[in-house]
mmCIF file of C-alpha atoms in Angstrom:
data_model
loop_
_atom_site.group_PDB
_atom_site.id
_atom_site.type_symbol
_atom_site.label_atom_id
_atom_site.label_comp_id
_atom_site.label_asym_id
_atom_site.label_seq_id
_atom_site.Cartn_x
_atom_site.Cartn_y
_atom_site.Cartn_z
ATOM 1 C CA MET A 1044 4.059 7.025 30.227
ATOM 2 C CA PHE A 1045 4.110 5.840 26.717
ATOM 3 C CA SER A 1046 1.730 7.877 24.497
ATOM 4 C CA LEU A 1047 0.890 6.397 21.319
ATOM 5 C CA VAL A 1048 -0.248 10.502 19.266
ATOM 6 C CA ASP A 1049 3.243 11.324 20.746
ATOM 7 C CA LEU A 1050 4.624 8.369 19.172
ATOM 8 C CA ALA A 1051 2.865 9.275 16.123
ATOM 9 C CA VAL A 1052 3.733 12.738 15.999
ATOM 10 C CA ARG A 1053 7.313 11.849 15.857
ATOM 11 C CA VAL A 1054 7.328 9.627 13.498
ATOM 12 C CA ILE A 1055 5.206 12.953 10.623
ATOM 13 C CA PRO A 1056 7.965 14.727 9.530
ATOM 14 C CA MET A 1057 8.867 17.788 10.924
ATOM 15 C CA ASP A 1058 8.002 20.491 8.707
ATOM 16 C CA LEU A 1059 4.613 18.663 8.246
ATOM 17 C CA ARG A 1060 2.951 17.896 12.209
ATOM 18 C CA ASP A 1061 1.499 20.854 13.080
ATOM 19 C CA LYS A 1062 -0.258 20.228 9.290
ATOM 20 C CA TYR A 1063 -1.302 16.546 9.832
ATOM 21 C CA TYR A 1064 -2.218 17.035 13.320
ATOM 22 C CA GLU A 1065 -4.601 19.690 13.064
ATOM 23 C CA ILE A 1066 -6.080 18.169 10.731
ATOM 24 C CA TRP A 1067 -5.770 14.408 12.522
ATOM 25 C CA GLN A 1068 -6.899 16.988 15.561
ATOM 26 C CA SER A 1069 -10.421 18.756 13.339
ATOM 27 C CA ASP A 1070 -11.215 15.129 11.309
ATOM 28 C CA VAL A 1071 -11.653 13.089 15.036
ATOM 29 C CA GLU A 1072 -13.742 15.978 16.486
ATOM 30 C CA SER A 1073 -16.158 16.463 13.358
ATOM 31 C CA ILE A 1074 -16.819 12.332 13.666
ATOM 32 C CA ALA A 1075 -16.671 11.853 17.109
ATOM 33 C CA GLY A 1076 -16.577 14.723 18.869
ATOM 34 C CA PRO A 1077 -14.298 16.730 21.055
ATOM 35 C CA GLY A 1078 -11.803 14.536 23.195
ATOM 36 C CA ASN A 1079 -12.889 11.534 22.290
ATOM 37 C CA ARG A 1080 -9.682 9.699 20.851
ATOM 38 C CA HIS A 1081 -10.475 5.587 20.869
ATOM 39 C CA LEU A 1082 -6.975 4.265 19.752
ATOM 40 C CA HIS A 1083 -8.299 3.410 16.281
ATOM 41 C CA ARG A 1084 -7.975 7.083 15.581
ATOM 42 C CA ARG A 1085 -5.004 7.268 16.829
ATOM 43 C CA LEU A 1086 -4.129 4.390 15.132
ATOM 44 C CA GLN A 1087 -4.704 6.212 12.637
ATOM 45 C CA LEU A 1088 -2.266 9.626 12.698
ATOM 46 C CA LEU A 1089 -0.386 6.093 13.296
ATOM 47 C CA SER A 1090 -0.783 5.505 10.175
ATOM 48 C CA ILE A 1091 -0.980 8.361 7.820
ATOM 49 C CA GLY A 1092 2.483 9.039 9.989
ATOM 50 C CA MET A 1093 3.733 6.296 8.249
ATOM 51 C CA ARG A 1094 3.412 6.838 5.490
ATOM 52 C CA LEU A 1095 4.376 10.847 5.126
ATOM 53 C CA ARG A 1096 7.593 9.388 6.998
ATOM 54 C CA TRP A 1097 7.425 6.732 4.086
ATOM 55 C CA GLN A 1098 7.380 9.275 0.722
ATOM 56 C CA ASP A 1099 9.122 11.825 2.429
ATOM 57 C CA ASP A 1100 12.898 13.277 0.956
ATOM 58 C CA THR A 1101 14.708 13.078 3.358
ATOM 59 C CA PHE A 1102 13.797 9.030 3.927
ATOM 60 C CA ARG A 1103 14.986 8.455 0.148
ATOM 61 C CA ALA A 1104 18.182 5.990 1.646
ATOM 62 C CA MET A 1105 15.643 4.259 4.452
ATOM 63 C CA ARG A 1106 13.442 3.427 1.397
ATOM 64 C CA LEU A 1107 16.281 2.350 -0.689
ATOM 65 C CA ALA A 1108 17.673 -0.101 2.998
ATOM 66 C CA ILE A 1109 14.570 -1.518 3.601
ATOM 67 C CA ARG A 1110 13.547 -2.375 0.309
ATOM 68 C CA ILE A 1111 16.451 -4.216 -0.765
ATOM 69 C CA LEU A 1112 15.798 -5.687 3.157
ATOM 70 C CA ILE A 1113 12.066 -6.972 2.236
ATOM 71 C CA CYS A 1114 12.951 -8.365 -0.791
ATOM 72 C CA PHE A 1115 16.795 -10.368 0.638
ATOM 73 C CA GLY A 1116 14.031 -12.186 3.572
ATOM 74 C CA LEU A 1117 11.367 -12.994 0.825
ATOM 75 C CA ILE A 1118 14.270 -14.612 -0.946
ATOM 76 C CA GLY A 1119 15.522 -16.360 1.660
ATOM 77 C CA ILE A 1120 11.373 -17.290 2.530
ATOM 78 C CA TYR A 1121 11.559 -18.435 -1.041
ATOM 79 C CA ALA A 1122 14.778 -20.589 -0.634
ATOM 80 C CA GLN A 1123 13.933 -22.199 2.499
ATOM 81 C CA PHE A 1124 10.778 -23.661 3.464
ATOM 82 C CA GLY A 1125 9.123 -24.948 -0.189
ATOM 83 C CA LEU A 1126 5.028 -26.213 1.397
ATOM 84 C CA PHE A 1127 5.436 -21.601 1.959
ATOM 85 C CA ARG A 1128 6.446 -20.798 -1.487
ATOM 86 C CA ASP A 1129 3.359 -20.431 -3.064
ATOM 87 C CA LEU A 1130 1.236 -18.479 -0.399
ATOM 88 C CA LEU A 1131 4.085 -16.121 -0.410
ATOM 89 C CA LEU A 1132 4.651 -15.408 -3.878
ATOM 90 C CA LEU A 1133 0.352 -15.276 -3.747
ATOM 91 C CA LEU A 1134 0.587 -12.262 -0.868
ATOM 92 C CA VAL A 1135 3.305 -10.817 -2.845
ATOM 93 C CA VAL A 1136 1.616 -10.757 -6.269
ATOM 94 C CA TRP A 1137 -1.465 -9.402 -4.604
ATOM 95 C CA TRP A 1138 0.470 -7.415 -2.981
ATOM 96 C CA LEU A 1139 1.492 -5.402 -6.683
ATOM 97 C CA ILE A 1140 -1.408 -5.325 -8.306
ATOM 98 C CA ASN A 1141 -3.137 -3.046 -5.844
ATOM 99 C CA ARG A 1142 0.244 -1.428 -5.704
ATOM 100 C CA SER A 1143 0.479 -1.566 -9.807
ATOM 101 C CA ASP A 1144 -0.173 1.679 -12.207
ATOM 102 C CA PHE A 1145 -3.236 1.627 -13.214
ATOM 103 C CA ARG A 1146 -2.892 2.125 -16.512
ATOM 104 C CA ASP A 1147 -0.899 -1.187 -16.994
ATOM 105 C CA ILE A 1148 -4.108 -3.217 -17.981
ATOM 106 C CA HIS A 1149 -2.488 -6.343 -19.313
ATOM 107 C CA SER A 1150 0.398 -6.760 -16.610
ATOM 108 C CA LYS A 1151 -2.857 -6.475 -14.046
ATOM 109 C CA ARG A 1152 -4.586 -8.716 -15.877
ATOM 110 C CA ALA A 1153 -1.585 -11.270 -16.058
ATOM 111 C CA LEU A 1154 -1.109 -10.746 -12.208
ATOM 112 C CA LYS A 1155 -5.340 -11.823 -11.598
ATOM 113 C CA ALA A 1156 -4.448 -14.770 -13.714
ATOM 114 C CA THR A 1157 -1.640 -15.527 -11.987
ATOM 115 C CA VAL A 1158 -3.363 -14.729 -8.458
ATOM 116 C CA LEU A 1159 -6.225 -18.007 -9.327
ATOM 117 C CA HIS A 1160 -2.861 -20.137 -11.095
ATOM 118 C CA LEU A 1161 -1.762 -20.394 -7.407
ATOM 119 C CA CYS A 1162 -4.876 -19.835 -5.199
ATOM 120 C CA VAL A 1163 -5.685 -23.686 -7.543
ATOM 121 C CA SER A 1164 -2.229 -24.482 -7.044
ATOM 122 C CA ILE A 1165 -2.150 -24.302 -3.192
ATOM 123 C CA PHE A 1166 -6.246 -25.997 -2.960
ATOM 124 C CA ALA A 1167 -3.989 -28.576 -4.687
ATOM 125 C CA PHE A 1168 -1.483 -29.044 -2.584
ATOM 126 C CA GLY A 1169 -3.659 -28.675 0.315
ATOM 127 C CA ALA A 1170 -6.215 -31.783 -1.416
ATOM 128 C CA GLY A 1171 -2.618 -33.667 -1.869
ATOM 129 C CA LEU A 1172 -1.640 -33.334 1.833
ATOM 130 C CA PHE A 1173 -4.611 -34.581 3.071
ATOM 131 C CA VAL A 1174 -4.853 -37.818 0.591
ATOM 132 C CA TYR A 1175 -1.519 -38.195 1.055
ATOM 133 C CA LEU A 1176 -2.222 -38.692 5.770
ATOM 134 C CA ILE A 1177 -5.288 -40.500 4.737
ATOM 135 C CA ARG A 1178 -3.793 -43.194 2.540
ATOM 136 C CA VAL A 1179 -1.138 -43.789 5.425
ATOM 137 C CA HIS A 1180 -3.669 -43.402 8.090
ATOM 138 C CA ALA A 1181 -4.756 -46.692 6.349
ATOM 139 C CA GLY A 1182 -1.517 -48.486 6.333
ATOM 140 C CA GLN A 1183 -0.788 -47.098 2.330
ATOM 141 C CA VAL A 1184 -4.384 -48.160 0.897
ATOM 142 C CA PRO A 1185 -3.384 -48.487 -3.288
ATOM 143 C CA LEU A 1186 -5.282 -46.095 -5.268
ATOM 144 C CA GLN A 1187 -5.456 -48.024 -7.804
ATOM 145 C CA GLY A 1188 -8.768 -49.200 -5.289
ATOM 146 C CA MET A 1189 -9.895 -45.834 -5.626
ATOM 147 C CA PRO A 1190 -10.486 -44.464 -8.623
ATOM 148 C CA TRP A 1191 -12.266 -41.134 -8.219
ATOM 149 C CA LEU A 1192 -8.793 -40.325 -6.268
ATOM 150 C CA VAL A 1193 -6.869 -40.716 -9.006
ATOM 151 C CA ASN A 1194 -9.722 -38.612 -10.849
ATOM 152 C CA LEU A 1195 -9.306 -35.886 -8.536
ATOM 153 C CA GLY A 1196 -5.534 -35.966 -8.663
ATOM 154 C CA ASN A 1197 -5.116 -35.656 -12.275
ATOM 155 C CA THR A 1198 -7.938 -33.243 -12.372
ATOM 156 C CA PHE A 1199 -5.390 -30.721 -9.985
ATOM 157 C CA VAL A 1200 -3.132 -31.683 -12.401
ATOM 158 C CA VAL A 1201 -5.036 -30.290 -15.493
ATOM 159 C CA ALA A 1202 -6.441 -27.426 -14.227
ATOM 160 C CA SER A 1203 -2.482 -26.069 -13.063
ATOM 161 C CA PHE A 1204 -2.042 -26.573 -16.092
ATOM 162 C CA VAL A 1205 -4.462 -24.855 -17.313
ATOM 163 C CA THR A 1206 -4.467 -21.609 -15.001
ATOM 164 C CA ALA A 1207 -0.556 -22.027 -15.964
ATOM 165 C CA VAL A 1208 -0.761 -21.533 -19.250
ATOM 166 C CA GLY A 1209 -3.425 -19.021 -19.075
ATOM 167 C CA ALA A 1210 -1.373 -16.883 -17.198
ATOM 168 C CA SER A 1211 1.358 -17.097 -19.107
ATOM 169 C CA LEU A 1212 -0.575 -16.229 -22.204
ATOM 170 C CA PHE A 1213 -1.143 -13.029 -20.208
ATOM 171 C CA TRP A 1214 2.015 -12.571 -19.486
ATOM 172 C CA ILE A 1215 3.542 -13.079 -22.772
ATOM 173 C CA VAL A 1216 0.799 -10.405 -24.091
ATOM 174 C CA ASP A 1217 2.310 -7.919 -21.612
ATOM 175 C CA PHE A 1218 5.991 -8.608 -22.687
ATOM 176 C CA PHE A 1219 5.352 -6.989 -25.835
ATOM 177 C CA THR A 1220 2.834 -4.185 -24.894
ATOM 178 C CA THR A 1221 5.299 -2.980 -22.497
ATOM 179 C CA THR A 1222 6.560 0.415 -23.480
ATOM 180 C CA ASN A 1223 8.759 1.598 -21.357
ATOM 181 C CA VAL A 1224 12.477 2.506 -21.394
ATOM 182 C CA LEU A 1225 13.943 1.120 -18.915
ATOM 183 C CA MET A 1226 13.405 -2.151 -20.868
ATOM 184 C CA THR A 1227 12.093 -3.171 -16.606
ATOM 185 C CA GLY A 1228 8.932 -4.311 -17.255
ATOM 186 C CA LYS A 1229 9.566 -6.592 -20.221
ATOM 187 C CA ILE A 1230 12.218 -7.931 -18.214
ATOM 188 C CA PHE A 1231 9.758 -8.445 -14.921
ATOM 189 C CA SER A 1232 6.798 -10.121 -17.395
ATOM 190 C CA SER A 1233 9.876 -13.423 -18.611
ATOM 191 C CA LEU A 1234 10.864 -13.491 -14.942
ATOM 192 C CA ALA A 1235 6.959 -13.726 -14.345
ATOM 193 C CA LEU A 1236 6.436 -16.829 -16.538
ATOM 194 C CA LEU A 1237 9.865 -18.223 -15.821
ATOM 195 C CA LEU A 1238 8.383 -18.348 -12.012
ATOM 196 C CA LEU A 1239 5.638 -19.623 -13.115
ATOM 197 C CA GLY A 1240 7.046 -22.908 -15.632
ATOM 198 C CA VAL A 1241 8.779 -23.156 -12.595
ATOM 199 C CA GLN A 1242 6.116 -23.035 -9.818
ATOM 200 C CA TRP A 1243 3.816 -25.567 -11.747
ATOM 201 C CA LEU A 1244 6.639 -27.468 -12.664
ATOM 202 C CA GLN A 1245 7.017 -28.288 -9.058
ATOM 203 C CA GLN A 1246 3.196 -28.278 -8.031
ATOM 204 C CA SER A 1247 2.907 -30.626 -9.978
ATOM 205 C CA ARG A 1248 5.791 -33.103 -8.536
ATOM 206 C CA ASN A 1249 3.984 -32.366 -5.677
ATOM 207 C CA ILE A 1250 1.292 -33.808 -6.327
ATOM 208 C CA SER A 1251 2.227 -37.021 -7.676
ATOM 209 C CA GLU A 1252 4.528 -37.506 -4.816
ATOM 210 C CA LEU A 1253 1.350 -36.646 -2.464
ATOM 211 C CA ILE A 1254 -1.709 -38.931 -4.303
ATOM 212 C CA ASN A 1255 0.726 -40.598 -7.287
ATOM 213 C CA PRO A 1256 -2.442 -40.499 -9.279
ATOM 214 C CA SER A 1257 -1.602 -42.049 -12.360
ATOM 215 C CA PRO A 1258 2.574 -43.814 -13.296
ATOM 216 C CA TRP A 1259 2.379 -42.239 -15.986
ATOM 217 C CA LEU A 1260 3.023 -38.784 -14.077
ATOM 218 C CA SER A 1261 5.869 -39.944 -12.743
ATOM 219 C CA ASP A 1262 7.839 -41.033 -15.468
ATOM 220 C CA VAL A 1263 7.255 -38.150 -16.810
ATOM 221 C CA LEU A 1264 7.970 -35.831 -14.076
ATOM 222 C CA MET A 1265 10.903 -37.683 -13.217
ATOM 223 C CA PRO A 1266 12.857 -36.108 -15.701
ATOM 224 C CA VAL A 1267 11.153 -32.472 -15.845
ATOM 225 C CA SER A 1268 11.569 -32.251 -11.863
ATOM 226 C CA ARG A 1269 15.803 -32.335 -12.545
ATOM 227 C CA ILE A 1270 15.282 -29.397 -14.724
ATOM 228 C CA GLN A 1271 13.501 -27.785 -12.079
ATOM 229 C CA GLN A 1272 15.710 -27.443 -9.747
ATOM 230 C CA VAL A 1273 18.271 -26.434 -12.471
ATOM 231 C CA THR A 1274 15.718 -23.390 -12.934
ATOM 232 C CA THR A 1275 14.366 -23.104 -9.416
ATOM 233 C CA ASN A 1276 18.202 -22.024 -8.925
ATOM 234 C CA LEU A 1277 18.665 -20.357 -11.647
ATOM 235 C CA VAL A 1278 15.591 -17.680 -10.992
ATOM 236 C CA LEU A 1279 16.438 -17.158 -7.360
ATOM 237 C CA PRO A 1280 19.796 -15.075 -8.562
ATOM 238 C CA LEU A 1281 18.139 -13.958 -11.683
ATOM 239 C CA LEU A 1282 15.276 -12.088 -9.421
ATOM 240 C CA ILE A 1283 17.934 -10.440 -6.683
ATOM 241 C CA CYS A 1284 19.594 -8.807 -10.314
ATOM 242 C CA PHE A 1285 16.512 -7.665 -11.133
ATOM 243 C CA MET A 1286 15.401 -6.853 -8.133
ATOM 244 C CA SER A 1287 18.575 -5.279 -7.721
ATOM 245 C CA ILE A 1288 18.929 -3.006 -10.982
ATOM 246 C CA THR A 1289 16.111 -2.502 -10.866
ATOM 247 C CA THR A 1290 15.698 -0.076 -7.929
ATOM 248 C CA VAL A 1291 19.391 0.804 -7.993
ATOM 249 C CA MET A 1292 18.062 2.551 -12.353
ATOM 250 C CA ASN A 1293 14.716 3.614 -9.654
ATOM 251 C CA TYR A 1294 17.225 5.485 -7.724
ATOM 252 C CA ARG A 1295 19.068 7.509 -10.282
ATOM 253 C CA THR A 1296 16.104 8.302 -12.402
ATOM 254 C CA GLU A 1297 14.429 9.792 -9.176
ATOM 255 C CA ARG A 1298 17.555 11.614 -8.919
ATOM 256 C CA ALA A 1299 18.218 12.719 -12.143
ATOM 257 C CA PHE A 1300 14.345 14.820 -12.026
ATOM 258 C CA ARG A 1301 14.869 15.820 -8.913
ATOM 259 C CA ASN A 1302 18.081 17.558 -10.098
ATOM 260 C CA ARG A 1303 16.273 18.258 -13.248
ATOM 261 C CA ASN A 1304 13.391 19.952 -10.713
ATOM 262 C CA ARG A 1305 15.548 22.559 -8.832
ATOM 263 C CA THR A 1306 17.818 23.200 -11.940
ATOM 264 C CA GLY A 1307 14.673 24.454 -13.338
ATOM 265 C CA SER A 1308 13.400 25.701 -10.882
ATOM 266 C CA ARG A 1309 16.402 27.891 -10.363
ATOM 267 C CA LEU A 1310 16.594 29.371 -13.604
ATOM 268 C CA SER A 1311 12.785 30.125 -13.522
ATOM 269 C CA ALA A 1312 13.706 32.257 -9.939
ATOM 270 C CA MET B 1017 2.884 21.352 -12.522
ATOM 271 C CA GLN B 1018 5.017 18.161 -12.889
ATOM 272 C CA PRO B 1019 4.200 14.796 -14.560
ATOM 273 C CA LEU B 1020 3.032 11.722 -11.413
ATOM 274 C CA GLN B 1021 5.119 8.865 -11.937
ATOM 275 C CA ARG B 1022 3.505 5.744 -10.913
ATOM 276 C CA VAL B 1023 -0.339 5.840 -10.267
ATOM 277 C CA THR B 1024 -2.472 3.589 -8.707
ATOM 278 C CA THR B 1025 -6.192 2.466 -8.525
ATOM 279 C CA THR B 1026 -6.713 4.817 -4.915
ATOM 280 C CA THR B 1027 -4.568 8.109 -6.735
ATOM 281 C CA ILE B 1028 -6.893 8.380 -9.766
ATOM 282 C CA GLU B 1029 -9.700 7.187 -7.762
ATOM 283 C CA VAL B 1030 -8.414 11.198 -4.676
ATOM 284 C CA LEU B 1031 -7.760 12.846 -8.144
ATOM 285 C CA LYS B 1032 -11.585 11.666 -9.718
ATOM 286 C CA CYS B 1033 -13.717 12.979 -6.606
ATOM 287 C CA ILE B 1034 -11.994 16.077 -6.488
ATOM 288 C CA TYR B 1035 -12.803 16.439 -9.862
ATOM 289 C CA SER B 1036 -16.006 15.283 -9.677
ATOM 290 C CA LEU B 1037 -16.645 17.945 -7.314
ATOM 291 C CA ASP B 1038 -16.447 20.547 -9.861
ATOM 292 C CA GLY B 1039 -14.162 22.870 -8.067
ATOM 293 C CA VAL B 1040 -15.279 22.864 -5.030
ATOM 294 C CA ALA B 1041 -12.974 22.928 -2.721
ATOM 295 C CA VAL B 1042 -13.465 20.135 -0.172
ATOM 296 C CA TRP B 1043 -11.390 17.904 3.115
ATOM 297 C CA GLY B 1044 -10.069 15.096 3.558
ATOM 298 C CA LEU B 1045 -12.086 13.775 5.885
ATOM 299 C CA GLU B 1046 -14.238 14.187 2.888
ATOM 300 C CA ILE B 1047 -12.850 12.701 0.410
ATOM 301 C CA SER B 1048 -11.770 9.723 2.596
ATOM 302 C CA LYS B 1049 -16.081 9.068 2.994
ATOM 303 C CA LEU B 1050 -16.369 9.592 -1.188
ATOM 304 C CA THR B 1051 -13.828 7.278 -1.920
ATOM 305 C CA GLY B 1052 -14.075 5.018 1.061
ATOM 306 C CA LEU B 1053 -10.401 4.629 1.469
ATOM 307 C CA LYS B 1054 -9.045 5.397 4.826
ATOM 308 C CA THR B 1055 -7.332 8.591 5.493
ATOM 309 C CA GLY B 1056 -4.334 6.939 5.891
ATOM 310 C CA THR B 1057 -4.026 6.610 2.611
ATOM 311 C CA VAL B 1058 -6.487 10.017 1.639
ATOM 312 C CA TYR B 1059 -3.741 12.419 3.093
ATOM 313 C CA PRO B 1060 -0.308 10.476 1.889
ATOM 314 C CA ILE B 1061 -1.651 11.300 -1.992
ATOM 315 C CA LEU B 1062 -2.992 14.825 -1.511
ATOM 316 C CA GLU B 1063 0.268 15.827 0.506
ATOM 317 C CA ARG B 1064 2.214 13.394 -3.130
ATOM 318 C CA LEU B 1065 -0.198 15.633 -5.570
ATOM 319 C CA GLU B 1066 0.184 18.745 -3.044
ATOM 320 C CA LEU B 1067 3.970 18.819 -4.078
ATOM 321 C CA LEU B 1068 3.338 17.752 -8.015
ATOM 322 C CA GLY B 1069 1.666 20.991 -8.546
ATOM 323 C CA TRP B 1070 -2.100 18.980 -8.694
ATOM 324 C CA LEU B 1071 -2.888 20.263 -5.722
ATOM 325 C CA THR B 1072 -3.972 23.862 -3.540
ATOM 326 C CA SER B 1073 -4.852 23.528 0.286
ATOM 327 C CA GLU B 1074 -5.598 26.212 2.103
ATOM 328 C CA TRP B 1075 -7.325 26.359 5.581
ATOM 329 C CA GLU B 1076 -11.295 26.587 6.156
ATOM 330 C CA ASN B 1077 -12.447 30.039 7.379
ATOM 331 C CA THR B 1078 -13.590 28.834 11.385
ATOM 332 C CA GLN B 1079 -16.373 31.711 11.446
ATOM 333 C CA ASP B 1080 -18.758 30.150 9.186
ATOM 334 C CA ARG B 1081 -18.935 27.251 11.326
ATOM 335 C CA ASN B 1082 -18.417 25.788 15.007
ATOM 336 C CA GLY B 1083 -15.296 23.713 15.595
ATOM 337 C CA PRO B 1084 -11.258 23.488 14.989
ATOM 338 C CA ARG B 1085 -10.986 24.536 11.061
ATOM 339 C CA ARG B 1086 -10.087 22.302 8.058
ATOM 340 C CA ARG B 1087 -7.787 21.687 5.850
ATOM 341 C CA THR B 1088 -9.273 22.256 2.363
ATOM 342 C CA TYR B 1089 -7.951 20.950 -1.448
ATOM 343 C CA ARG B 1090 -8.786 21.807 -4.625
ATOM 344 C CA LEU B 1091 -7.743 20.961 -7.776
ATOM 345 C CA THR B 1092 -5.662 23.364 -9.769
ATOM 346 C CA PRO B 1093 -6.129 25.147 -12.918
ATOM 347 C CA GLU B 1094 -4.015 23.355 -15.035
ATOM 348 C CA ALA B 1095 -4.712 20.717 -13.610
ATOM 349 C CA SER B 1096 -8.521 21.232 -14.765
ATOM 350 C CA GLN B 1097 -8.536 20.645 -17.884
ATOM 351 C CA GLU B 1098 -5.368 18.173 -18.224
ATOM 352 C CA MET B 1099 -8.676 15.785 -16.015
ATOM 353 C CA ARG B 1100 -11.458 17.399 -18.038
ATOM 354 C CA GLU B 1101 -9.303 16.230 -20.990
ATOM 355 C CA LEU B 1102 -7.916 12.885 -19.431
ATOM 356 C CA THR B 1103 -11.486 12.234 -19.034
ATOM 357 C CA LYS B 1104 -13.373 11.893 -22.434
ATOM 358 C CA GLU B 1105 -9.949 9.643 -23.515
ATOM 359 C CA LEU B 1106 -10.803 7.512 -19.476
ATOM 360 C CA SER B 1107 -13.083 5.197 -21.779
ATOM 361 C CA HIS B 1108 -10.727 4.850 -24.671
ATOM 362 C CA ALA B 1109 -8.039 3.925 -22.057
ATOM 363 C CA GLN B 1110 -10.157 0.079 -21.098
ATOM 364 C CA ILE B 1111 -8.530 -0.437 -24.794
ATOM 365 C CA ASP B 1112 -6.131 1.495 -25.165
ATOM 366 C CA PRO B 1113 -3.794 2.682 -22.409
ATOM 367 C CA LYS B 1114 -1.154 3.998 -24.287
ATOM 368 C CA SER B 1115 -3.188 6.728 -24.760
ATOM 369 C CA TRP B 1116 -2.802 7.302 -21.369
ATOM 370 C CA ASN B 1117 0.601 6.820 -21.365
ATOM 371 C CA LEU B 1118 1.129 8.942 -23.075
ATOM 372 C CA ALA B 1119 -1.218 11.503 -22.546
ATOM 373 C CA LEU B 1120 -0.120 11.545 -18.263
ATOM 374 C CA ARG B 1121 3.995 10.955 -19.605
ATOM 375 C CA GLN B 1122 4.586 13.603 -22.080
ATOM 376 C CA GLY B 1123 0.994 15.753 -21.929
ATOM 377 C CA TRP B 1124 1.489 16.276 -18.775
ATOM 378 C CA ALA B 1125 4.907 16.361 -18.351
ATOM 379 C CA GLY B 1126 4.909 19.349 -21.073
#
């Protein structure tokens, strides 16, 4: 019969199994008493096992493969599902906030500002869709008769622009303050800036198509949308290149670091 | 003791928690309660810190209390020394991240 505990124990790297199984048992007994193994306690062991496996040295090649697969998966979703792009970006940025180094204060601020911008963007798109559906339902009522809708559309475009500019400023600060040797931080800031610009253009075009608040907006966005198409096509290969280079560089640095330590410990022995 | 490559907020929470106990050994579940982090997050961090030489761990002597033995952790003397100096700089870290970068990446490496 399938046992979650057995599975969780198998997931834990071989040399750590006894240690962590005992630690987990001790924790469970001190919280819930002997023999108490509720589902969430077993899931806790599985979570510990998975994380220990993920950071284990023997899992390095698999870790690299999984990361590359996730990158390509995300890029695939980004390219395919235009409507969910903002949502996907929001999830990725949120994940980056939690995973980033606590010393990278400026990039953390920039990431938070980007989250704010994406939230405004998603809300604006949702509102735009809502207004569009109302108009379709009412038989394409002209917006000129509803000034509040025109104002709403303009407000969203302006709010999105302001938050995008704010986030861009934080990314510019991050670009100038990042000091890592591999330049990955600077490349990341530049790409984030580019992506923000593209995202804002895309979102403004969506709003202008859905609500069409003012004729001037369509006139302005028409030539801009062409630039946006080009930049979207440019950002994706750039992102792929950046992720590949960063992954390979990190892998090489990590390997060099471990080799150096191994040699050092042999010499000291 | 090896330097930390990427220091997430959770790692700092764990380090600060152990350091605040001033040399008293603490077990994983207690750290989890004190920091509010899940044990699934705490144990892998403890394992990594131990591998890098920041922590030492040992099984608790079960004769002192009833129940299964617990694994207790404490900072190594070198890590305590570094934490002592770096805690002073914590307020500066809010303004100048470079001081943390230098201290963590060069000072702790050396």
